[in-house]
Short mmCIF file of C-alpha atoms in Angstrom, two decimals:
data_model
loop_
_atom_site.label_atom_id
_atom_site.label_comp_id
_atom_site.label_asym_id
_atom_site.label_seq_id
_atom_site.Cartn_x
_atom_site.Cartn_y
_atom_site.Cartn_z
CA UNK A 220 -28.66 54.89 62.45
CA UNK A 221 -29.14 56.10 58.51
CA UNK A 222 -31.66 58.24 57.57
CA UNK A 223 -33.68 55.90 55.18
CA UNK A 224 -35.04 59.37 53.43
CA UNK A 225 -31.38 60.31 52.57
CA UNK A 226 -29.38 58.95 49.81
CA UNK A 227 -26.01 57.64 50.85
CA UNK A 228 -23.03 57.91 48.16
CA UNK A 229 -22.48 54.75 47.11
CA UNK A 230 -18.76 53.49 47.17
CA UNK A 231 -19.24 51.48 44.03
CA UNK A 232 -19.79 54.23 42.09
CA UNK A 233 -23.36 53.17 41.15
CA UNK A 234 -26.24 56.02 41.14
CA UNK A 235 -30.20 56.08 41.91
CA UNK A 236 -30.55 57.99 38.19
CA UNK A 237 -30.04 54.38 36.94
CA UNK A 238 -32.24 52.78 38.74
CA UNK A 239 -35.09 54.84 37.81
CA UNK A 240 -34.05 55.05 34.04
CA UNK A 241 -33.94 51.45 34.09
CA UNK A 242 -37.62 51.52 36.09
CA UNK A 243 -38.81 53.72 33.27
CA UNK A 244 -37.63 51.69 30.44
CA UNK A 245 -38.84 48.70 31.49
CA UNK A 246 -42.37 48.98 33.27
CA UNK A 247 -43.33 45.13 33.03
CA UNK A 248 -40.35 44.17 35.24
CA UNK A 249 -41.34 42.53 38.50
CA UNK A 250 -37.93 41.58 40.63
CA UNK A 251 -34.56 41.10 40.39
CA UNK A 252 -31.70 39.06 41.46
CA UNK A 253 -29.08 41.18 43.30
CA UNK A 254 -26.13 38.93 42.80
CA UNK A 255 -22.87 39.27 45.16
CA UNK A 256 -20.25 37.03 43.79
CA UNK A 257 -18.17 34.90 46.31
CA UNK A 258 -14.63 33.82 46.36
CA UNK A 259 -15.48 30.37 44.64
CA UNK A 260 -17.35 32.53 41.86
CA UNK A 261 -20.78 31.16 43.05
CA UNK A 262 -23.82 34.49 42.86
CA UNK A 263 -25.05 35.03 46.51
CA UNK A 264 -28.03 37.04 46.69
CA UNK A 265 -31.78 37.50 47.34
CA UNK A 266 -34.29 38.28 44.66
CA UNK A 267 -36.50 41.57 45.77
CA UNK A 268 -39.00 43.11 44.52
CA UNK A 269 -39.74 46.02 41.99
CA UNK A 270 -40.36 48.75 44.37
CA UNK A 271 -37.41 47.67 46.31
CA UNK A 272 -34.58 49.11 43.64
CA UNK A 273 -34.75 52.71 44.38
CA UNK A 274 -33.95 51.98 47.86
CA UNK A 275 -31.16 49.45 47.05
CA UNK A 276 -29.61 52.25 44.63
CA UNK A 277 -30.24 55.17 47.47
CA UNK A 278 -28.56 53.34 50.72
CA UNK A 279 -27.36 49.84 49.73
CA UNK A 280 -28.29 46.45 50.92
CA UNK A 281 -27.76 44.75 54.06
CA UNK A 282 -26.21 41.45 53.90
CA UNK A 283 -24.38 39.18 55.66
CA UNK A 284 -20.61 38.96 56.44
CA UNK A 285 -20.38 35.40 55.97
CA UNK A 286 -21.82 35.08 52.53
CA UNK A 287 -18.10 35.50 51.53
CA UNK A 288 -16.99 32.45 54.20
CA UNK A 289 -19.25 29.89 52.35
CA UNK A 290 -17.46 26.84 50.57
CA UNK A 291 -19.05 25.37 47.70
CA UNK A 292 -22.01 23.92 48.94
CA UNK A 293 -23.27 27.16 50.87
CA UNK A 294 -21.99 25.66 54.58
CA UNK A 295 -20.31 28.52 57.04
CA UNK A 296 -16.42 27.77 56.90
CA UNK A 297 -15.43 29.46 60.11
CA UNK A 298 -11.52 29.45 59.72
CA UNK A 299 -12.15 32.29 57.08
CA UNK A 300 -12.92 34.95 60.32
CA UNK A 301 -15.79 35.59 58.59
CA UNK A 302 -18.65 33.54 60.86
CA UNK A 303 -18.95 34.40 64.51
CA UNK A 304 -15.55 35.75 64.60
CA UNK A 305 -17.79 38.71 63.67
CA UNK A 306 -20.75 37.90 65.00
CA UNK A 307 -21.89 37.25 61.31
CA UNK A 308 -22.82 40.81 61.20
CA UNK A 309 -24.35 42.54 58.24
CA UNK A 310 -22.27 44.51 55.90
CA UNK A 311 -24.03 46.76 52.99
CA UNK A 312 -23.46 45.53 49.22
CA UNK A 313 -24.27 47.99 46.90
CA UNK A 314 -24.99 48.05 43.08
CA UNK A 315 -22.37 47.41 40.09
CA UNK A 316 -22.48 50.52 37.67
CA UNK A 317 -23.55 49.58 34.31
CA UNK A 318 -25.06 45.46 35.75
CA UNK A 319 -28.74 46.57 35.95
CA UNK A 320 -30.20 44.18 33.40
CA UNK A 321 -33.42 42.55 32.10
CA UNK A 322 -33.31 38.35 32.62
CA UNK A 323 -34.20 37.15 29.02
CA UNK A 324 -37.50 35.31 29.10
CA UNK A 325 -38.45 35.16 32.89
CA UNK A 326 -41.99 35.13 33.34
CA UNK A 327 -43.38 37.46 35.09
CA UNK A 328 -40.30 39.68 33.93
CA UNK A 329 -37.14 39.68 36.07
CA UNK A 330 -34.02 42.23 36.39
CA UNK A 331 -30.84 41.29 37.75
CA UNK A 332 -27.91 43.51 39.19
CA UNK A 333 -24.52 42.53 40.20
CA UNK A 334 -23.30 43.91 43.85
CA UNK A 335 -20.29 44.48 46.12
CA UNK A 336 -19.67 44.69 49.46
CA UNK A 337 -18.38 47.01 51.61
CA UNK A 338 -18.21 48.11 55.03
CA UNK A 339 -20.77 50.08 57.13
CA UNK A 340 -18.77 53.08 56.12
CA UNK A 341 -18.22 52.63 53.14
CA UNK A 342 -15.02 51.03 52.95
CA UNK A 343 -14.12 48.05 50.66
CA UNK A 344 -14.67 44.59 52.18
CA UNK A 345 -11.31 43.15 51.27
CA UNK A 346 -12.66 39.74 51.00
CA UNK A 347 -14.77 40.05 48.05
CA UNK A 348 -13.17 38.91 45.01
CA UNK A 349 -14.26 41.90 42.49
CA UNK A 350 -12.76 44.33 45.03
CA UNK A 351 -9.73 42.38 45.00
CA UNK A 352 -9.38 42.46 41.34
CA UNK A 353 -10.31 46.36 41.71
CA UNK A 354 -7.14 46.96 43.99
CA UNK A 355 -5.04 45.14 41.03
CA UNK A 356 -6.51 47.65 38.84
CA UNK A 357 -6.12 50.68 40.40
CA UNK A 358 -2.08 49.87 41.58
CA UNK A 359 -1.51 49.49 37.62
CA UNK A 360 -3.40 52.56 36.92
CA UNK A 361 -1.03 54.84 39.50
CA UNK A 362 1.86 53.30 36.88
CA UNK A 363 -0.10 54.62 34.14
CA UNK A 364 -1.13 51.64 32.40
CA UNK A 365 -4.65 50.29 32.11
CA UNK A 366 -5.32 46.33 31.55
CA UNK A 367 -7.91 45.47 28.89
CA UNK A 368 -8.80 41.58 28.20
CA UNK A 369 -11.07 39.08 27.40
CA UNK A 370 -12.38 35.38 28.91
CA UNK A 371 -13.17 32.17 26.80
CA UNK A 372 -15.79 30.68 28.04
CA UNK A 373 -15.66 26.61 27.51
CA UNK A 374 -18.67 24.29 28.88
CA UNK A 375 -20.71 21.35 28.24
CA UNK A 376 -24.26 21.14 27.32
CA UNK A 377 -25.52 18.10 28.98
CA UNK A 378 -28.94 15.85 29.52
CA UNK A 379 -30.79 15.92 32.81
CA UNK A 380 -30.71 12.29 33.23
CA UNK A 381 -27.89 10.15 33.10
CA UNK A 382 -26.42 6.88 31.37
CA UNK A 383 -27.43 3.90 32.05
CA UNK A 384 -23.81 3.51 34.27
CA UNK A 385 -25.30 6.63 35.82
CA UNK A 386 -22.64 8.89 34.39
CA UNK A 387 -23.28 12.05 32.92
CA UNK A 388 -23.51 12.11 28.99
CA UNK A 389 -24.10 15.23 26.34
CA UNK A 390 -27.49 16.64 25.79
CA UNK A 391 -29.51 15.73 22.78
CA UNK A 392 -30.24 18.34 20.26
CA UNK A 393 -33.19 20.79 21.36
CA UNK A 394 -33.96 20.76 17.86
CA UNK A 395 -34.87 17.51 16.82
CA UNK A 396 -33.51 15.50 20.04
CA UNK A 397 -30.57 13.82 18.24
CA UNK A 398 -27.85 12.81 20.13
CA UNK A 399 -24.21 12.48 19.35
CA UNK A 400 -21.67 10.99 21.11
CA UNK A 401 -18.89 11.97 18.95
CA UNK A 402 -16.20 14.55 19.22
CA UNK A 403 -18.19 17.00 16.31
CA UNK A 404 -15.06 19.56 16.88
CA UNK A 405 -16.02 22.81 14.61
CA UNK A 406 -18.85 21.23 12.96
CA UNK A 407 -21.14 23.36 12.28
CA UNK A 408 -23.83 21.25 11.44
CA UNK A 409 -23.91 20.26 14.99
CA UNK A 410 -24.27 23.13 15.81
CA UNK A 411 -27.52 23.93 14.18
CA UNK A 412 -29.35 21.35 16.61
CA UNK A 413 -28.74 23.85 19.72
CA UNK A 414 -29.50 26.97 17.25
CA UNK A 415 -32.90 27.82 19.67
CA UNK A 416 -31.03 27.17 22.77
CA UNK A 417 -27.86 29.70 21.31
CA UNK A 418 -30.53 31.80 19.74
CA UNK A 419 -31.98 32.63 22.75
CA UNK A 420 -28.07 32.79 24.97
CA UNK A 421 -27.60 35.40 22.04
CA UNK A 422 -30.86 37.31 22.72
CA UNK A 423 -30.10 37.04 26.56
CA UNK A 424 -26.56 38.52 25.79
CA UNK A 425 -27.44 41.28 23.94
CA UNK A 426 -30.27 42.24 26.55
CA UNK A 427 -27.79 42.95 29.04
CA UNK A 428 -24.85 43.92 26.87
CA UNK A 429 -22.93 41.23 26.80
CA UNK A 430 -20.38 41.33 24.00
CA UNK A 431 -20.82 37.19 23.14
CA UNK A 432 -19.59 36.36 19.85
CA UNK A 433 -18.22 33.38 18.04
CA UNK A 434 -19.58 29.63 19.00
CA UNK A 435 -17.66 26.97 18.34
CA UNK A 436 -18.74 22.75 19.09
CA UNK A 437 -15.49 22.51 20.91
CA UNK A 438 -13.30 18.84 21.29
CA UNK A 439 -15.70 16.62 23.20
CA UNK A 440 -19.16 15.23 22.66
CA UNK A 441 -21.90 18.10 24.42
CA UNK A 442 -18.99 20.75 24.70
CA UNK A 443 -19.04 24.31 23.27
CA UNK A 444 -17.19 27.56 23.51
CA UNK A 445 -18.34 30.90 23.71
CA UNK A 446 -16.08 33.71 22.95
CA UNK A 447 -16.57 37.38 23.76
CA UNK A 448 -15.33 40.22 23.08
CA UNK A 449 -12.28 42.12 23.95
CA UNK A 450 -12.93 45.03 26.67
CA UNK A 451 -10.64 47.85 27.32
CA UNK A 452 -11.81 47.79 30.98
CA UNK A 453 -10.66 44.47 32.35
CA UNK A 454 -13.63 44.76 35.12
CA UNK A 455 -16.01 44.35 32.92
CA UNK A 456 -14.57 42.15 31.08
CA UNK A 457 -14.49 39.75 34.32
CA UNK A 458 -18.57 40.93 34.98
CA UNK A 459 -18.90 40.06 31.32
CA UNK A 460 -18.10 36.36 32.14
CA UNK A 461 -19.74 35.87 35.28
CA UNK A 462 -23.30 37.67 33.39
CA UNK A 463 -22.55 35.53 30.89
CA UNK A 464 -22.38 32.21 32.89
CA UNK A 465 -25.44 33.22 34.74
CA UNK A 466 -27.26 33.44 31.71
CA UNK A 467 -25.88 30.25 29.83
CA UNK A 468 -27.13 28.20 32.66
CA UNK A 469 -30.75 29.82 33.03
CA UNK A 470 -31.29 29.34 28.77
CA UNK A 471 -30.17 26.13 28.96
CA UNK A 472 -32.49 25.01 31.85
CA UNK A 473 -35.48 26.47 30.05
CA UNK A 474 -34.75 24.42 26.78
CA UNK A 475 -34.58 21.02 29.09
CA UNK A 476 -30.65 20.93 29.22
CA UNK A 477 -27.89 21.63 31.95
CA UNK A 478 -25.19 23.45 31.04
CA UNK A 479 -22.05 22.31 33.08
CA UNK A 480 -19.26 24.48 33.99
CA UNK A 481 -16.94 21.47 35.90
CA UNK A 482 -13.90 21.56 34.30
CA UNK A 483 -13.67 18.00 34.05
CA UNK A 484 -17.37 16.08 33.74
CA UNK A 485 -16.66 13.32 31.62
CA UNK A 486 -13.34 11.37 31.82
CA UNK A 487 -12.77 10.16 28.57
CA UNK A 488 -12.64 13.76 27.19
CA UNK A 489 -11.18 17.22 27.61
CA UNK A 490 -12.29 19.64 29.80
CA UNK A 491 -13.35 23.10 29.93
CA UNK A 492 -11.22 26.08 30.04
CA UNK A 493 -11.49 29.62 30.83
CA UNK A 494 -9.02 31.29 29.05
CA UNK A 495 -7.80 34.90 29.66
CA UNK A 496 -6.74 37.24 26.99
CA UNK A 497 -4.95 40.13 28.62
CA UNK A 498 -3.11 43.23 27.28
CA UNK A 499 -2.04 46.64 29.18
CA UNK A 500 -2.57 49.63 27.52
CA UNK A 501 -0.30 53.25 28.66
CA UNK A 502 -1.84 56.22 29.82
CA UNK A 503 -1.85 57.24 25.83
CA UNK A 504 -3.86 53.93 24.48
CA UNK A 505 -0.87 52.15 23.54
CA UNK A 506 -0.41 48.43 23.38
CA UNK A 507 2.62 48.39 25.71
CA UNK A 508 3.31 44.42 24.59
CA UNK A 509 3.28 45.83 20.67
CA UNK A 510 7.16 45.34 19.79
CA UNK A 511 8.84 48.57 17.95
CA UNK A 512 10.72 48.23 14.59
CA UNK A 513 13.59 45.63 14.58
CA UNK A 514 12.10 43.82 17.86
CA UNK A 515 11.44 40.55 17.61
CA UNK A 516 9.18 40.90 21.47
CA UNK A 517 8.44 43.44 23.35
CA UNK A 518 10.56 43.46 26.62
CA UNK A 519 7.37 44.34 28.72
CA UNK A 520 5.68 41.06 27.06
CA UNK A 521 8.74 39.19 27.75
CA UNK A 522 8.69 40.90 31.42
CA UNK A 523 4.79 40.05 31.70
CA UNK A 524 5.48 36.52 30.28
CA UNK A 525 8.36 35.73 33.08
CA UNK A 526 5.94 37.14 35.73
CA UNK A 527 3.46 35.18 35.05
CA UNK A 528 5.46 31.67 34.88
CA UNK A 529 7.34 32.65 37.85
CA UNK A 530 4.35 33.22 40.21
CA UNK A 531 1.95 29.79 38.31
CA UNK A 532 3.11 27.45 40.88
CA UNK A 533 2.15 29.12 43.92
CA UNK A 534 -1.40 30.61 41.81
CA UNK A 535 -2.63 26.89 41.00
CA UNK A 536 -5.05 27.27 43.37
CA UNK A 537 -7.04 30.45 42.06
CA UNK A 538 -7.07 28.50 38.29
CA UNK A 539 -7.80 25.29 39.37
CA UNK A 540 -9.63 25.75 42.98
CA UNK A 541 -11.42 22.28 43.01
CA UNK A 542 -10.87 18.58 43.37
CA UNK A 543 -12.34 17.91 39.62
CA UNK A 544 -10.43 21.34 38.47
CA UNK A 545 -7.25 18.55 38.66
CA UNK A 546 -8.76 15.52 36.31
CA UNK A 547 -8.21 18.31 33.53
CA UNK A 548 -4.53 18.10 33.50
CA UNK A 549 -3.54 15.81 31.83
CA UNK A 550 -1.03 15.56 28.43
CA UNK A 551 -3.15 16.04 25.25
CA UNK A 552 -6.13 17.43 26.50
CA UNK A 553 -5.50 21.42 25.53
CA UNK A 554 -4.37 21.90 29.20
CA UNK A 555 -1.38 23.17 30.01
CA UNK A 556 0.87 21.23 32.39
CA UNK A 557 3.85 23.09 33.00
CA UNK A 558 4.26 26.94 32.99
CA UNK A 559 5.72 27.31 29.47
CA UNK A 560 5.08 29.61 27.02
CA UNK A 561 5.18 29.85 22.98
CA UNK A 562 3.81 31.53 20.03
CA UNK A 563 0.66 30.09 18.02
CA UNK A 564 0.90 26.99 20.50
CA UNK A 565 -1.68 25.78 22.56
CA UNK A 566 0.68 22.56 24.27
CA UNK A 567 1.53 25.54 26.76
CA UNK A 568 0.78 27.62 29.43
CA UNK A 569 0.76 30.84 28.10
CA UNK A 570 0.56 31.33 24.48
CA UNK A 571 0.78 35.05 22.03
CA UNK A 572 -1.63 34.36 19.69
CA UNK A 573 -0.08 35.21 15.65
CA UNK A 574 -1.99 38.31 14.51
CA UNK A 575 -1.45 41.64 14.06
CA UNK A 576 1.28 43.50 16.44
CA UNK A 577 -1.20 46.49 17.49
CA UNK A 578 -3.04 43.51 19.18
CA UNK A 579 -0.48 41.95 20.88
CA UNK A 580 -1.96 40.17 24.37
CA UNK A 581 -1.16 36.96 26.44
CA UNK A 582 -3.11 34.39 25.79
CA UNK A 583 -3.10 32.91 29.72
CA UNK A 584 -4.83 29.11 29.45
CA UNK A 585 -4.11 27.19 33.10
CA UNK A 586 -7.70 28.18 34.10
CA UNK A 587 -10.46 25.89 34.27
CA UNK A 588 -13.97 27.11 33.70
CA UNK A 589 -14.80 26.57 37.27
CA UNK A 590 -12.30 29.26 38.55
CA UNK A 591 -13.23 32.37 39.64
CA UNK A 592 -12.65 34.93 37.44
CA UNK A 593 -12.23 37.95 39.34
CA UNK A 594 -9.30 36.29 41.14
CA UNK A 595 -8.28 34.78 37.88
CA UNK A 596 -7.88 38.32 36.55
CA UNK A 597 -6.26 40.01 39.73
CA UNK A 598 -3.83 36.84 40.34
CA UNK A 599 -2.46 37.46 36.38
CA UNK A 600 -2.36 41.07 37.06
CA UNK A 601 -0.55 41.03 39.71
CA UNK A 602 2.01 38.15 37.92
CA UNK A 603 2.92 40.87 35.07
CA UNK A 604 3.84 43.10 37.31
CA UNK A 605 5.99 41.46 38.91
CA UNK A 606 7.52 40.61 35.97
CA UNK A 607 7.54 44.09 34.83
CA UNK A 608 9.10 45.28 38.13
CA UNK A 609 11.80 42.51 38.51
CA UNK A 610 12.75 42.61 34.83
CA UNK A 611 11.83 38.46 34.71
CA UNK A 612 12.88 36.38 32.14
CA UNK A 613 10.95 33.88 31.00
CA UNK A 614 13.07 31.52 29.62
CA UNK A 615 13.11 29.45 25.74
CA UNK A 616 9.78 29.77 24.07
CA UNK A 617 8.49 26.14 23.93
CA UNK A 618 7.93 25.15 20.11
CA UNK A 619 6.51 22.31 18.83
CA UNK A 620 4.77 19.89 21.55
CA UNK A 621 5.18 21.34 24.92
CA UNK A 622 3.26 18.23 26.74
CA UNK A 623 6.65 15.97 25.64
CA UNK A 624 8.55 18.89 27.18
CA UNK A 625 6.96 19.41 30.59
CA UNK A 626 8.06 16.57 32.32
CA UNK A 627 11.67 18.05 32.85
CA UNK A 628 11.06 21.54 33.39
CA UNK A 629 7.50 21.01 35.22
CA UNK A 630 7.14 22.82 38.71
CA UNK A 631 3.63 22.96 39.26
CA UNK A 632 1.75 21.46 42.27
CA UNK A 633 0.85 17.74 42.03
CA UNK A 634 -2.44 17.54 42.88
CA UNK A 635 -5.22 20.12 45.11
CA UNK A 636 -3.68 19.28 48.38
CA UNK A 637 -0.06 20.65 47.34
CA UNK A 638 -1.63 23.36 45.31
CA UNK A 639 -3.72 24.60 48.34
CA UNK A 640 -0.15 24.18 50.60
CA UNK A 641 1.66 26.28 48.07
CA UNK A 642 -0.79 29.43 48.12
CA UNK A 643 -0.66 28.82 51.85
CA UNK A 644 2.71 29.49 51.68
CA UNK A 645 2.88 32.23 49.05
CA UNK A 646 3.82 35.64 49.88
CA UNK A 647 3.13 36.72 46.56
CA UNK A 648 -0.64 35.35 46.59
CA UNK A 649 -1.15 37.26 49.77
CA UNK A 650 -0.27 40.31 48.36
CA UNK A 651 -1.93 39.49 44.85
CA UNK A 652 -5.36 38.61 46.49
CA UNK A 653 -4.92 40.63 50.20
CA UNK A 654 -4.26 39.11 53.30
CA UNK A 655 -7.93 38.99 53.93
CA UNK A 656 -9.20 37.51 50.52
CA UNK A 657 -5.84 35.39 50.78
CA UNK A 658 -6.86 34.27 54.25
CA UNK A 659 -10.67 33.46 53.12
CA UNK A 660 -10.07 31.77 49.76
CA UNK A 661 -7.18 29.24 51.39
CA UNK A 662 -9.46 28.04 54.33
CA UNK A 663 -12.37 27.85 51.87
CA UNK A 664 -10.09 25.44 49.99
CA UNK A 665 -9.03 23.38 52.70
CA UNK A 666 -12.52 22.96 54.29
CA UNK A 667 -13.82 21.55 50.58
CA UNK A 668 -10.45 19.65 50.80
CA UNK A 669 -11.05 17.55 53.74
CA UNK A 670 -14.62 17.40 53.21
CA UNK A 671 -13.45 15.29 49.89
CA UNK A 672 -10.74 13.25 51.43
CA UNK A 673 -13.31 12.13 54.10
CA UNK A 674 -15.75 10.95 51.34
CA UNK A 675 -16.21 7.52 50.50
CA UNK A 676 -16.95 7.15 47.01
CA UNK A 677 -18.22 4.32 44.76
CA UNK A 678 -14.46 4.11 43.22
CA UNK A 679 -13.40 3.21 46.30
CA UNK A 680 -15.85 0.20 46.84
CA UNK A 681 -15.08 -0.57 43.27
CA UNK A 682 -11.60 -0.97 43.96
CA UNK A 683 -11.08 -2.25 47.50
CA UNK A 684 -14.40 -4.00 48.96
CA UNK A 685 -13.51 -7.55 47.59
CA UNK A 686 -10.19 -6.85 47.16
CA UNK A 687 -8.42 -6.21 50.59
#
């Protein structure tokens, strides 16, 4: 049994000096959420109190195995291994380095800190999805080169109360309550009616470091994008957007509105992305896609960019893990539907944005907002190098309109059932995500699967009560 008066070395890296700095800087804090993200990128946790930090930085947390078996509604899925195949025993999460953070206008003040889990003695639980992307991280680092990146984060600002069809429909401005039901892309005007609502995602951002930049009114009535900013350390980069999601959704629920991150909530419009920028840097700080004098590309991009299409079949899953993930493919809509790729083009799959060479990244846009982006990250990872290692071409750069080009060269899974069969399949997702994560994630899917093909939804008595 540990000694609760002696401090255990946490695996995560994370140290007790932080917790008390953080203590001492912020006296009027209460709680916190400690936050342990799952495989469907949902935050697991408990919220504890003040004088409960020390102790949660000095010998971790006890929690539950099977908060990484849970499907989307927070129900056990027992094919994962992770239920009573284990007794649902308790495993210790401990701290993030560098995710101790105030909450931006809780009352009575609030902290949050992001955890991971690991085993008993320390060592990694191979089923949680930051861990996972970890592993990616540290095979490219014995290579000598060091991913940095960057997520878009698209969603839709919408009203608590539906239509009168009881659909869902954009929020009104917090400003003045206006509401439009146009597509206001890049107005800014628009804009300026959420201004308290972004004013305060801004002040939340900064609070906890959160690089958030640029917002845009993106192509469909209540839908915005945030952008943030590049990270040389592609971890935080993924903790960046799952902070940043966190605290989207809490702002917007104090100014009256829900912000939605389904990647397809209304059907006459686009949905939501999460698009990963994603570069690798050598052991020197060099942009290892930047081509040299009298190249027209990089081979390693090239290599990456081959990887990448060559494994997007059989990855489906991790960037579009839910039934409504599939609604947002269709032609037109700003989401890729074949693995392509091109320059300055967003009809494909993977674009390299125009810019300067030093910056040189893969733009990688199959994602929808509602992916997880720890497995995201470590699924693309683990695509490049691939590439890198078997030398994979990636075929014509698409130019022009890649949608009117897809239907010939198009290999990606139909629908969610054939996209769950091909990672079931894949060899290459098992060793991308770990036979354990690999394991979890798939039955995860196929429990929400058949839980939606047993539903019988109002679509269905619209089309076939009177009618057969």
């Amino acid at each position: 049994m540990d000694n609760p008066n002696t401090v255990a070395t946490s695996p995560s890296g994370s140290t007790p000096a932080e917790a008390k700095a953080f203590l001492d800087a912020h006296p009027g804090i209460e709680a916190f959420d400690i936050v342990l993200t799952d495989a469907n990128g949902i935050g697991r946790g408990k919220i504890v109190r003040r004088h409960e930090l020390m102790g949660i930085f000095e010998h971790g947390r006890h929690l539950p195995i099977s908060i990484l078996g849970l499907d989307i509604t927070g129900e056990d899925v027992h094919e994962t291994g992770l239920v009573w195949d284990t007794g649902d025993g308790d495993l210790r999460a401990w701290p993030i380095p560098g995710t101790l953070v105030p909450l931006h206008g809780t009352s009575p003040p609030r902290g949050q800190v992001l955890m991971s889990m690991h085993h008993l003695d320390g060592k990694p639980m191979t089923s949680d999805p930051r861990l996972v992307l970890a592993r990616q991280v540290e095979l490219l680092a014995a290579r000598g080169l060091h991913p940095a990146g960057a997520f878009e984060l698209e969603f839709f600002l919408l009203a608590n109360e539906r239509d009168a069809d009881g659909k869902v429909q954009a929020a009104r401005a917090v400003l003045d309550g206006r509401r439009s039901a146009k597509t206001e892309v890049y107005s800014v005007d628009h804009l300026h009616g959420m201004e308290p609502l972004f004013s305060d995602i801004y002040a939340a951002a900064k609070a906890q470091g959160i690089p958030a930049e640029t917002v845009i009114s993106e192509y469909a009535p209540g839908q915005y994008e945030l952008t943030l900013n590049y990270r040389k350390d592609v971890m935080r980069a993924a903790d960046d957007l799952v902070m940043l999601k966190r605290l989207v959704r809490a702002q917007a629920r104090r100014h009256g509105v829900t912000a939605c991150f389904m990647a397809k909530p209304i059907e006459a419009y686009a949905g939501s992305g999460m698009h990963f920028h994603v570069s690798l840097q050598d052991d020197a700080g060099r942009n290892v896609f930047t081509e040299a004098a009298g190249e027209k590309w990089s081979p390693k991009l090239l290599n990456a960019l081959g990887g990448l299409i060559n494994t997007m079949a059989e990855s489906m899953l991790v960037f579009a893990p839910h039934a409504n993930s599939w609604r947002r493919f269709v032609a037109q809509s700003y989401a890729p539907v074949a693995p392509s790729w091109g320059v300055n083009n967003r009809s494909v799959a993977l674009r390299v944005p125009a810019g300067d060479a030093k910056n040189r990244r893969i733009e990688h846009r199959p994602s929808g907002v509602d992916a997880n982006p720890y497995l995201v990250a470590a699924t693309v990872l683990a695509g490049i190098v691939k590439g890198l290692d078997e030398g994979l071409d990636p075929g014509p750069e698409t130019t022009g309109n890649g949608y009117e080009q897809a239907t010939e060269k198009s290999i990606m899974p139909a629908d969610w059932r054939a996209a769950i069969e091909a990672a079931r399949a894949s060899d290459f997702l098992k060793s991308a995500l770990g036979v354990d994560l690999h394991r979890t994630f798939v039955a995860i899917k196929q429990a929400e699967y058949l839980r939606v093909a047993r539903t019988v939804s109002e679509l269905d008595y619209h089309l076939y009560l009177h009618e057969v």
